[in-house]
CSV table of C-alpha atoms in Angstrom, one decimal:
chain,number,residue,atom,x,y,z
A,1,MET,CA,63.2,-6.9,27.3
A,2,LYS,CA,61.2,-10.2,26.6
A,3,TYR,CA,58.3,-8.8,28.8
A,4,PHE,CA,58.0,-5.7,26.7
A,5,PHE,CA,58.2,-7.6,23.5
A,6,PHE,CA,55.4,-10.0,24.7
A,7,LEU,CA,53.3,-7.0,25.8
A,8,ALA,CA,53.7,-5.3,22.5
A,9,PHE,CA,52.8,-8.5,20.6
A,10,ALA,CA,49.7,-9.1,22.8
A,11,LEU,CA,48.5,-5.5,22.3
A,12,SER,CA,49.0,-5.9,18.5
A,13,CYS,CA,46.9,-9.1,18.5
A,14,MET,CA,44.2,-7.4,20.5
A,15,TYR,CA,44.1,-4.5,18.0
A,16,THR,CA,44.0,-6.8,15.0
A,17,LEU,CA,41.1,-8.8,16.5
A,18,SER,CA,39.3,-5.6,17.4
A,19,ALA,CA,39.8,-4.2,13.9
A,20,GLN,CA,38.4,-7.4,12.4
A,21,ALA,CA,35.3,-7.6,14.7
A,22,PRO,CA,32.1,-6.7,12.8
A,23,THR,CA,30.3,-3.5,13.7
A,24,THR,CA,26.7,-3.4,14.8
A,25,ARG,CA,25.7,-2.1,11.4
A,26,GLN,CA,27.6,-4.9,9.7
A,27,LEU,CA,25.9,-7.5,11.9
A,28,GLN,CA,22.5,-6.0,11.0
A,29,ASP,CA,23.3,-6.0,7.3
A,30,ASN,CA,24.5,-9.6,7.5
A,31,ALA,CA,21.3,-10.6,9.4
A,32,LYS,CA,19.1,-9.0,6.7
A,33,THR,CA,21.0,-10.9,4.0
A,34,LEU,CA,20.5,-14.1,6.0
A,35,LEU,CA,16.8,-13.4,6.4
A,36,GLN,CA,16.4,-12.9,2.6
A,37,GLN,CA,18.1,-16.3,2.2
A,38,GLY,CA,15.7,-17.9,4.7
A,39,ASP,CA,18.4,-18.6,7.3
A,40,PHE,CA,16.5,-17.3,10.3
A,41,ASP,CA,18.6,-19.1,13.0
A,42,ASN,CA,21.8,-17.5,12.0
A,43,ALA,CA,20.1,-14.1,11.4
A,44,VAL,CA,18.9,-14.2,15.0
A,45,LYS,CA,22.4,-15.1,16.2
A,46,ALA,CA,23.9,-12.2,14.3
A,47,LEU,CA,21.3,-9.8,15.8
A,48,GLN,CA,21.9,-11.1,19.3
A,49,ARG,CA,25.6,-10.2,18.8
A,50,ALA,CA,24.5,-6.8,17.6
A,51,ARG,CA,22.3,-6.4,20.7
A,52,GLN,CA,25.3,-7.2,22.9
A,53,GLN,CA,27.3,-4.5,21.2
A,54,ASP,CA,24.5,-1.9,21.3
A,55,PRO,CA,21.8,-3.0,23.8
A,56,ASN,CA,19.9,0.3,23.5
A,57,SER,CA,19.6,0.4,19.7
A,58,LEU,CA,15.9,0.6,18.7
A,59,GLU,CA,16.7,-0.6,15.2
A,60,VAL,CA,18.6,-3.7,16.4
A,61,LEU,CA,15.7,-4.6,18.8
A,62,LYS,CA,13.1,-4.2,16.0
A,63,ASP,CA,15.2,-6.4,13.7
A,64,LEU,CA,15.6,-9.0,16.3
A,65,SER,CA,11.9,-9.1,17.1
A,66,TYR,CA,11.1,-9.4,13.4
A,67,ALA,CA,13.7,-12.1,12.8
A,68,ASN,CA,12.2,-14.1,15.7
A,69,PHE,CA,8.7,-13.6,14.1
A,70,LEU,CA,10.0,-15.0,10.8
A,71,LYS,CA,11.6,-17.9,12.7
A,72,ARG,CA,8.2,-18.5,14.1
A,73,ASP,CA,9.4,-18.0,17.7
A,74,PHE,CA,6.4,-15.8,18.4
A,75,ALA,CA,6.9,-15.8,22.2
A,76,THR,CA,10.3,-14.2,21.9
A,77,ALA,CA,9.1,-11.8,19.2
A,78,ILE,CA,6.3,-10.7,21.5
A,79,GLU,CA,8.6,-10.5,24.5
A,80,LEU,CA,11.0,-8.2,22.6
A,81,GLY,CA,8.1,-6.3,21.0
A,82,LYS,CA,6.6,-5.4,24.4
A,83,ILE,CA,10.0,-4.0,25.5
A,84,ILE,CA,10.2,-1.9,22.4
A,85,VAL,CA,6.8,-0.3,22.4
A,86,GLU,CA,7.3,0.8,26.1
A,87,ARG,CA,10.1,3.0,24.9
A,88,PRO,CA,9.3,6.6,24.2
A,89,ASP,CA,11.1,6.4,20.9
A,90,ALA,CA,9.1,3.4,19.6
A,91,ASP,CA,8.0,4.1,16.1
A,92,GLN,CA,5.1,2.8,13.9
A,93,GLN,CA,7.2,-0.1,12.7
A,94,ALA,CA,7.7,-1.3,16.3
A,95,TYR,CA,4.0,-1.6,16.8
A,96,GLN,CA,3.6,-3.2,13.4
A,97,VAL,CA,6.1,-6.0,14.1
A,98,LEU,CA,4.5,-6.7,17.5
A,99,GLY,CA,1.1,-6.8,15.9
A,100,LEU,CA,2.3,-9.3,13.4
A,101,ALA,CA,3.3,-11.6,16.2
A,102,TYR,CA,0.0,-11.3,18.0
A,103,LYS,CA,-1.9,-12.0,14.8
A,104,ALA,CA,0.3,-15.1,14.1
A,105,ILE,CA,-1.0,-16.7,17.4
A,106,ALA,CA,-4.6,-15.3,16.9
A,107,SER,CA,-4.2,-13.1,20.0
A,108,TYR,CA,-6.7,-10.6,18.5
A,109,LYS,CA,-7.7,-9.0,21.8
A,110,GLU,CA,-4.1,-8.1,22.6
A,111,ALA,CA,-3.5,-6.9,19.0
A,112,GLY,CA,-6.5,-4.6,19.2
A,113,LYS,CA,-5.3,-3.1,22.4
A,114,LEU,CA,-1.9,-2.6,20.8
A,115,TYR,CA,-3.3,-0.9,17.7
A,116,ARG,CA,-5.5,1.4,19.7
A,117,ALA,CA,-2.5,2.5,21.8
A,118,ALA,CA,-0.5,3.0,18.6
A,119,LEU,CA,-3.2,5.2,17.1
A,120,LYS,CA,-3.2,7.4,20.2
A,121,LYS,CA,0.5,8.0,19.5
A,122,PHE,CA,0.3,8.0,15.7
A,123,PRO,CA,-3.3,9.2,14.8
A,124,ASN,CA,-2.4,9.7,11.1
A,125,SER,CA,-0.7,6.4,10.5
A,126,GLY,CA,-2.0,4.6,7.5
A,127,VAL,CA,0.2,1.6,8.3
A,128,ILE,CA,-1.5,1.1,11.7
A,129,TYR,CA,-5.0,1.6,10.4
A,130,ASN,CA,-4.3,-1.0,7.8
A,131,GLU,CA,-2.9,-3.5,10.3
A,132,TYR,CA,-5.8,-2.9,12.6
A,133,GLY,CA,-8.2,-3.5,9.7
A,134,GLU,CA,-6.5,-6.7,8.6
A,135,MET,CA,-6.5,-8.0,12.2
A,136,SER,CA,-10.2,-7.3,12.4
A,137,ALA,CA,-10.8,-9.1,9.1
A,138,MET,CA,-8.8,-12.1,10.4
A,139,ASP,CA,-11.1,-12.1,13.5
A,140,LYS,CA,-14.1,-12.1,11.1
A,141,GLU,CA,-15.1,-8.5,12.2
A,142,LEU,CA,-15.4,-7.1,8.7
A,143,ASP,CA,-17.6,-4.2,9.8
A,144,GLU,CA,-14.8,-3.0,12.0
A,145,ALA,CA,-12.1,-3.8,9.4
A,146,ILE,CA,-13.6,-1.5,6.8
A,147,VAL,CA,-14.0,1.3,9.4
A,148,GLN,CA,-10.2,1.1,10.0
A,149,TRP,CA,-9.3,1.0,6.3
A,150,GLU,CA,-11.6,4.0,5.6
A,151,LYS,CA,-10.0,5.9,8.4
A,152,GLY,CA,-6.6,5.1,7.1
A,153,ILE,CA,-7.6,6.5,3.6
A,154,GLU,CA,-8.9,9.6,5.2
A,155,MET,CA,-5.9,10.3,7.5
A,156,ASP,CA,-3.0,9.0,5.4
A,157,PRO,CA,-4.2,9.1,1.7
A,158,GLY,CA,-0.8,8.1,0.3
A,159,TYR,CA,-0.7,4.7,1.9
A,160,SER,CA,-1.7,2.1,-0.8
A,161,SER,CA,-2.7,-0.9,1.3
A,162,ASN,CA,-5.8,0.7,2.8
A,163,TYR,CA,-7.1,1.3,-0.7
A,164,TYR,CA,-6.4,-2.2,-1.8
A,165,ASN,CA,-8.1,-3.8,1.2
A,166,ALA,CA,-11.1,-1.4,1.0
A,167,ALA,CA,-11.5,-2.0,-2.8
A,168,MET,CA,-11.4,-5.8,-2.2
A,169,TYR,CA,-14.0,-5.4,0.6
A,170,TYR,CA,-16.4,-3.3,-1.5
A,171,ALA,CA,-16.1,-5.5,-4.5
A,172,SER,CA,-17.1,-8.4,-2.3
A,173,THR,CA,-20.2,-6.5,-1.0
A,174,GLY,CA,-21.3,-5.1,-4.3
A,175,ASN,CA,-20.4,-1.4,-3.6
A,176,TRP,CA,-19.1,-1.0,-7.1
A,177,ILE,CA,-18.6,2.8,-7.0
A,178,ARG,CA,-16.3,2.7,-4.1
A,179,ALA,CA,-14.5,-0.4,-5.3
A,180,MET,CA,-14.0,1.4,-8.6
A,181,LEU,CA,-12.6,4.6,-7.1
A,182,TYR,CA,-10.4,2.9,-4.5
A,183,GLY,CA,-9.2,0.3,-6.9
A,184,GLU,CA,-7.9,2.7,-9.6
A,185,THR,CA,-6.4,4.9,-6.9
A,186,PHE,CA,-4.5,1.8,-5.5
A,187,LEU,CA,-3.2,1.0,-9.0
A,188,ASN,CA,-1.7,4.5,-9.3
A,189,LEU,CA,-0.2,4.4,-5.9
A,190,GLU,CA,1.3,0.9,-6.3
A,191,SER,CA,1.7,0.4,-10.0
A,192,PHE,CA,4.3,-2.4,-10.5
A,193,THR,CA,3.8,-5.0,-7.8
A,194,THR,CA,2.4,-8.6,-8.0
A,195,ARG,CA,-0.6,-7.4,-6.1
A,196,SER,CA,-1.3,-4.6,-8.6
A,197,ALA,CA,-1.0,-6.9,-11.5
A,198,GLU,CA,-3.4,-9.3,-9.9
A,199,PHE,CA,-5.9,-6.5,-9.2
A,200,LYS,CA,-6.2,-5.1,-12.8
A,201,PRO,CA,-8.6,-7.9,-14.0
A,202,ARG,CA,-10.6,-7.3,-10.8
A,203,LEU,CA,-10.9,-3.6,-11.7
A,204,TYR,CA,-12.2,-4.6,-15.2
A,205,GLU,CA,-14.8,-6.8,-13.5
A,206,ILE,CA,-15.8,-3.9,-11.2
A,207,TYR,CA,-16.4,-1.8,-14.3
A,208,LYS,CA,-18.5,-4.5,-15.9
A,209,ASN,CA,-20.7,-4.7,-12.8
A,210,ILE,CA,-21.1,-1.0,-12.3
A,211,LEU,CA,-22.2,-0.7,-16.0
A,212,ALA,CA,-24.6,-3.5,-15.8
A,213,PRO,CA,-28.3,-2.5,-16.5
A,214,GLY,CA,-29.7,-0.7,-13.5
A,215,ALA,CA,-26.5,-0.8,-11.4
A,216,ILE,CA,-25.8,2.9,-11.4
A,217,ASN,CA,-29.4,3.8,-10.5
A,218,ALA,CA,-29.3,1.3,-7.6
A,219,LEU,CA,-26.1,2.7,-6.3
A,220,GLN,CA,-27.4,6.3,-6.6
A,221,ASN,CA,-30.3,5.3,-4.4
A,222,ALA,CA,-28.3,3.3,-1.9
A,223,ARG,CA,-28.3,4.8,1.6
A,224,ALA,CA,-24.5,4.5,2.1
A,225,THR,CA,-23.7,6.4,-1.1
A,226,SER,CA,-22.2,9.8,-0.3
A,227,GLY,CA,-23.1,13.0,-2.1
A,228,PHE,CA,-19.7,12.9,-3.9
A,229,GLU,CA,-20.3,9.4,-5.1
A,230,LYS,CA,-23.7,10.3,-6.4
A,231,GLU,CA,-22.2,13.1,-8.5
A,232,VAL,CA,-19.6,10.6,-9.8
A,233,LEU,CA,-22.4,8.1,-10.7
A,234,GLY,CA,-24.3,10.9,-12.4
A,235,SER,CA,-21.4,11.7,-14.7
A,236,LEU,CA,-20.8,8.0,-15.3
A,237,LEU,CA,-24.4,7.5,-16.2
A,238,LYS,CA,-24.3,10.4,-18.6
A,239,ALA,CA,-21.1,9.0,-20.2
A,240,ALA,CA,-22.6,5.6,-20.5
A,241,GLY,CA,-25.6,7.1,-22.4
A,242,GLU,CA,-23.2,8.8,-24.9
A,243,SER,CA,-20.9,5.8,-25.4
A,244,ARG,CA,-21.7,2.2,-26.4
A,245,VAL,CA,-19.7,-0.1,-24.1
A,246,ASP,CA,-19.0,-3.6,-25.4
A,247,GLY,CA,-16.4,-4.6,-22.9
A,248,SER,CA,-13.4,-3.7,-25.1
A,249,VAL,CA,-10.6,-1.5,-23.9
A,250,GLU,CA,-11.5,1.0,-26.7
A,251,SER,CA,-15.1,1.3,-25.6
A,252,LEU,CA,-14.2,1.7,-21.9
A,253,GLY,CA,-11.7,4.4,-23.0
A,254,LYS,CA,-14.4,6.3,-24.8
A,255,LEU,CA,-16.7,6.1,-21.8
A,256,ARG,CA,-14.0,7.2,-19.4
A,257,THR,CA,-13.1,10.1,-21.8
A,258,GLN,CA,-16.7,11.3,-21.7
A,259,PHE,CA,-16.7,11.0,-17.9
A,260,VAL,CA,-13.5,13.1,-17.5
A,261,ARG,CA,-14.8,15.8,-19.8
A,262,ASP,CA,-18.1,16.0,-18.0
A,263,TRP,CA,-16.5,16.0,-14.5
A,264,SER,CA,-13.9,18.7,-15.4
A,265,GLN,CA,-16.6,21.0,-16.8
A,266,GLU,CA,-19.2,20.7,-14.0
A,267,LYS,CA,-17.9,19.2,-10.8
A,268,GLN,CA,-14.2,19.5,-10.4
A,269,LYS,CA,-14.3,22.8,-8.5
A,270,ARG,CA,-16.8,21.5,-6.0
A,271,PHE,CA,-15.0,18.2,-5.5
A,272,PRO,CA,-11.3,18.4,-6.3
A,273,TYR,CA,-10.2,14.8,-6.5
A,274,ARG,CA,-6.6,13.7,-7.3
A,275,LEU,CA,-7.6,10.6,-9.4
A,276,PHE,CA,-9.8,12.7,-11.7
A,277,ASP,CA,-7.1,15.4,-12.0
A,278,HIS,CA,-4.7,12.6,-13.0
A,279,GLN,CA,-7.1,11.3,-15.7
A,280,GLU,CA,-7.7,14.8,-17.0
A,281,TYR,CA,-4.0,15.5,-17.3
A,282,LEU,CA,-3.4,12.2,-19.2
A,283,LEU,CA,-6.3,13.1,-21.6
A,284,LYS,CA,-5.0,16.5,-22.3
A,285,ASP,CA,-1.4,15.2,-22.8
A,286,GLY,CA,-2.6,12.5,-25.3
A,287,LEU,CA,-1.7,9.6,-22.9
A,288,PHE,CA,-5.1,8.6,-21.7
A,289,GLU,CA,-5.6,5.8,-24.3
A,290,ALA,CA,-2.2,4.3,-23.3
A,291,TYR,CA,-3.2,4.5,-19.6
A,292,ASN,CA,-6.5,2.7,-20.3
A,293,TYR,CA,-4.7,-0.1,-22.1
A,294,TRP,CA,-2.3,-0.4,-19.2
A,295,LEU,CA,-5.3,-0.7,-16.8
A,296,PHE,CA,-7.6,-3.0,-18.7
A,297,SER,CA,-5.8,-4.9,-21.3
A,298,PRO,CA,-4.5,-7.6,-18.9
A,299,ALA,CA,-8.2,-8.6,-18.3
A,300,VAL,CA,-9.4,-8.2,-21.9
A,301,ASN,CA,-6.5,-9.6,-23.8
A,302,ALA,CA,-3.0,-10.0,-22.5
A,303,ASP,CA,-1.5,-9.1,-25.9
A,304,ALA,CA,-3.8,-6.1,-26.6
A,305,PHE,CA,-1.5,-3.5,-25.0
A,306,ARG,CA,1.6,-4.8,-26.9
A,307,THR,CA,-0.4,-4.8,-30.2
A,308,TRP,CA,-1.5,-1.2,-29.5
A,309,GLN,CA,2.0,-0.2,-28.6
A,310,ASN,CA,3.3,-1.4,-32.0
A,311,THR,CA,1.1,1.1,-33.8
A,312,HIS,CA,1.3,4.0,-31.3
A,313,ALA,CA,5.1,4.4,-30.7
A,314,LYS,CA,4.9,8.1,-29.7
A,315,GLU,CA,2.1,7.6,-27.1
A,316,THR,CA,3.8,4.4,-25.8
A,317,GLU,CA,7.1,6.2,-25.3
A,318,GLY,CA,5.3,9.2,-23.7
A,319,PHE,CA,3.4,7.1,-21.3
A,320,LYS,CA,6.5,5.1,-20.3
A,321,LYS,CA,8.4,8.3,-19.6
A,322,PHE,CA,5.5,9.7,-17.6
A,323,GLN,CA,5.2,6.6,-15.5
A,324,GLU,CA,9.0,6.6,-14.8
A,325,SER,CA,9.0,10.2,-13.8
A,326,ARG,CA,5.7,10.8,-11.9
A,327,VAL,CA,4.9,10.5,-8.3
A,328,PHE,CA,1.2,10.0,-7.6
A,329,LYS,CA,0.5,12.0,-4.4
A,330,ILE,CA,-2.9,12.5,-2.9
A,331,PRO,CA,-3.5,15.6,-0.7
A,332,VAL,CA,-5.1,15.3,2.7
A,333,GLY,CA,-8.7,16.7,2.6
A,334,GLN,CA,-10.1,15.0,-0.5
A,335,TYR,CA,-12.1,12.5,1.5
A,336,TYR,CA,-15.8,12.6,0.4
A,337,PHE,CA,-17.0,9.2,1.4
A,338,ARG,CA,-19.3,9.9,4.4
A,339,SER,CA,-23.0,9.3,3.6
């Protein structure tokens, strides 16, 4: 009788312990919380336990590799990353994490091989093109970097980082037309991040440079300027001739209004372009002025938008609702940037 009582008690304890043991999912969630808190050592331990429970889980392996990367144990992150990318179910993120570890130790040759292999598997991946471009830039191969960012824009036009990096590159090289187009597109794809807030003053400077005397003509005659860009520059030159630009948000808004009207009348059918469709919609809906203040007022005057909002309550509310409800999507096939 005592034996059966002891056996029942032991089984009950085992059941209780089993019921209390965290699941793989719980261990992963706990690890993510620890990573956010900067406790990388305990995050790694939690994920090692998760791996013991489910050694074939791709998500656990990716999380463990990334946790080791954050812990700066790059050797372990690379070791795990190599295992992951050999799997047939390895996704883009798996290649991205391994690439981060290679970049951290300046192993650019291995990173390049990795990204080329990834693009064979995921030829339309904006993430991988962007990572490849950033790695090339770190290796001081800027000509290669911009090739990758451009290809990312062409193949995956909804991924914002390629626009950001390309706009920064073109601003640094004086290609103001492409910096202008890619920069504003980036701000519509990624509207409320620290990076976008920091970029708005740069877009204003890009406009000042492109509207400087002789700049548009020089860009029209540049060898690298595509037919589409020449058409954009033509409409911009026409708008500049009809609007006096003094650097204020109001004057830039008038110039951009003239541009949108000219483009929609003459060139929209030949070159459908999502950014210009977006501008035209805002103009027709009475929201274009609010949009221009949102874009440029941080550079001109940090209080200008708030001042404008106080006297334009209807437009302010309309633009707010529009931004909250809209999704800025760019269709594939609107890439016109070959010379």
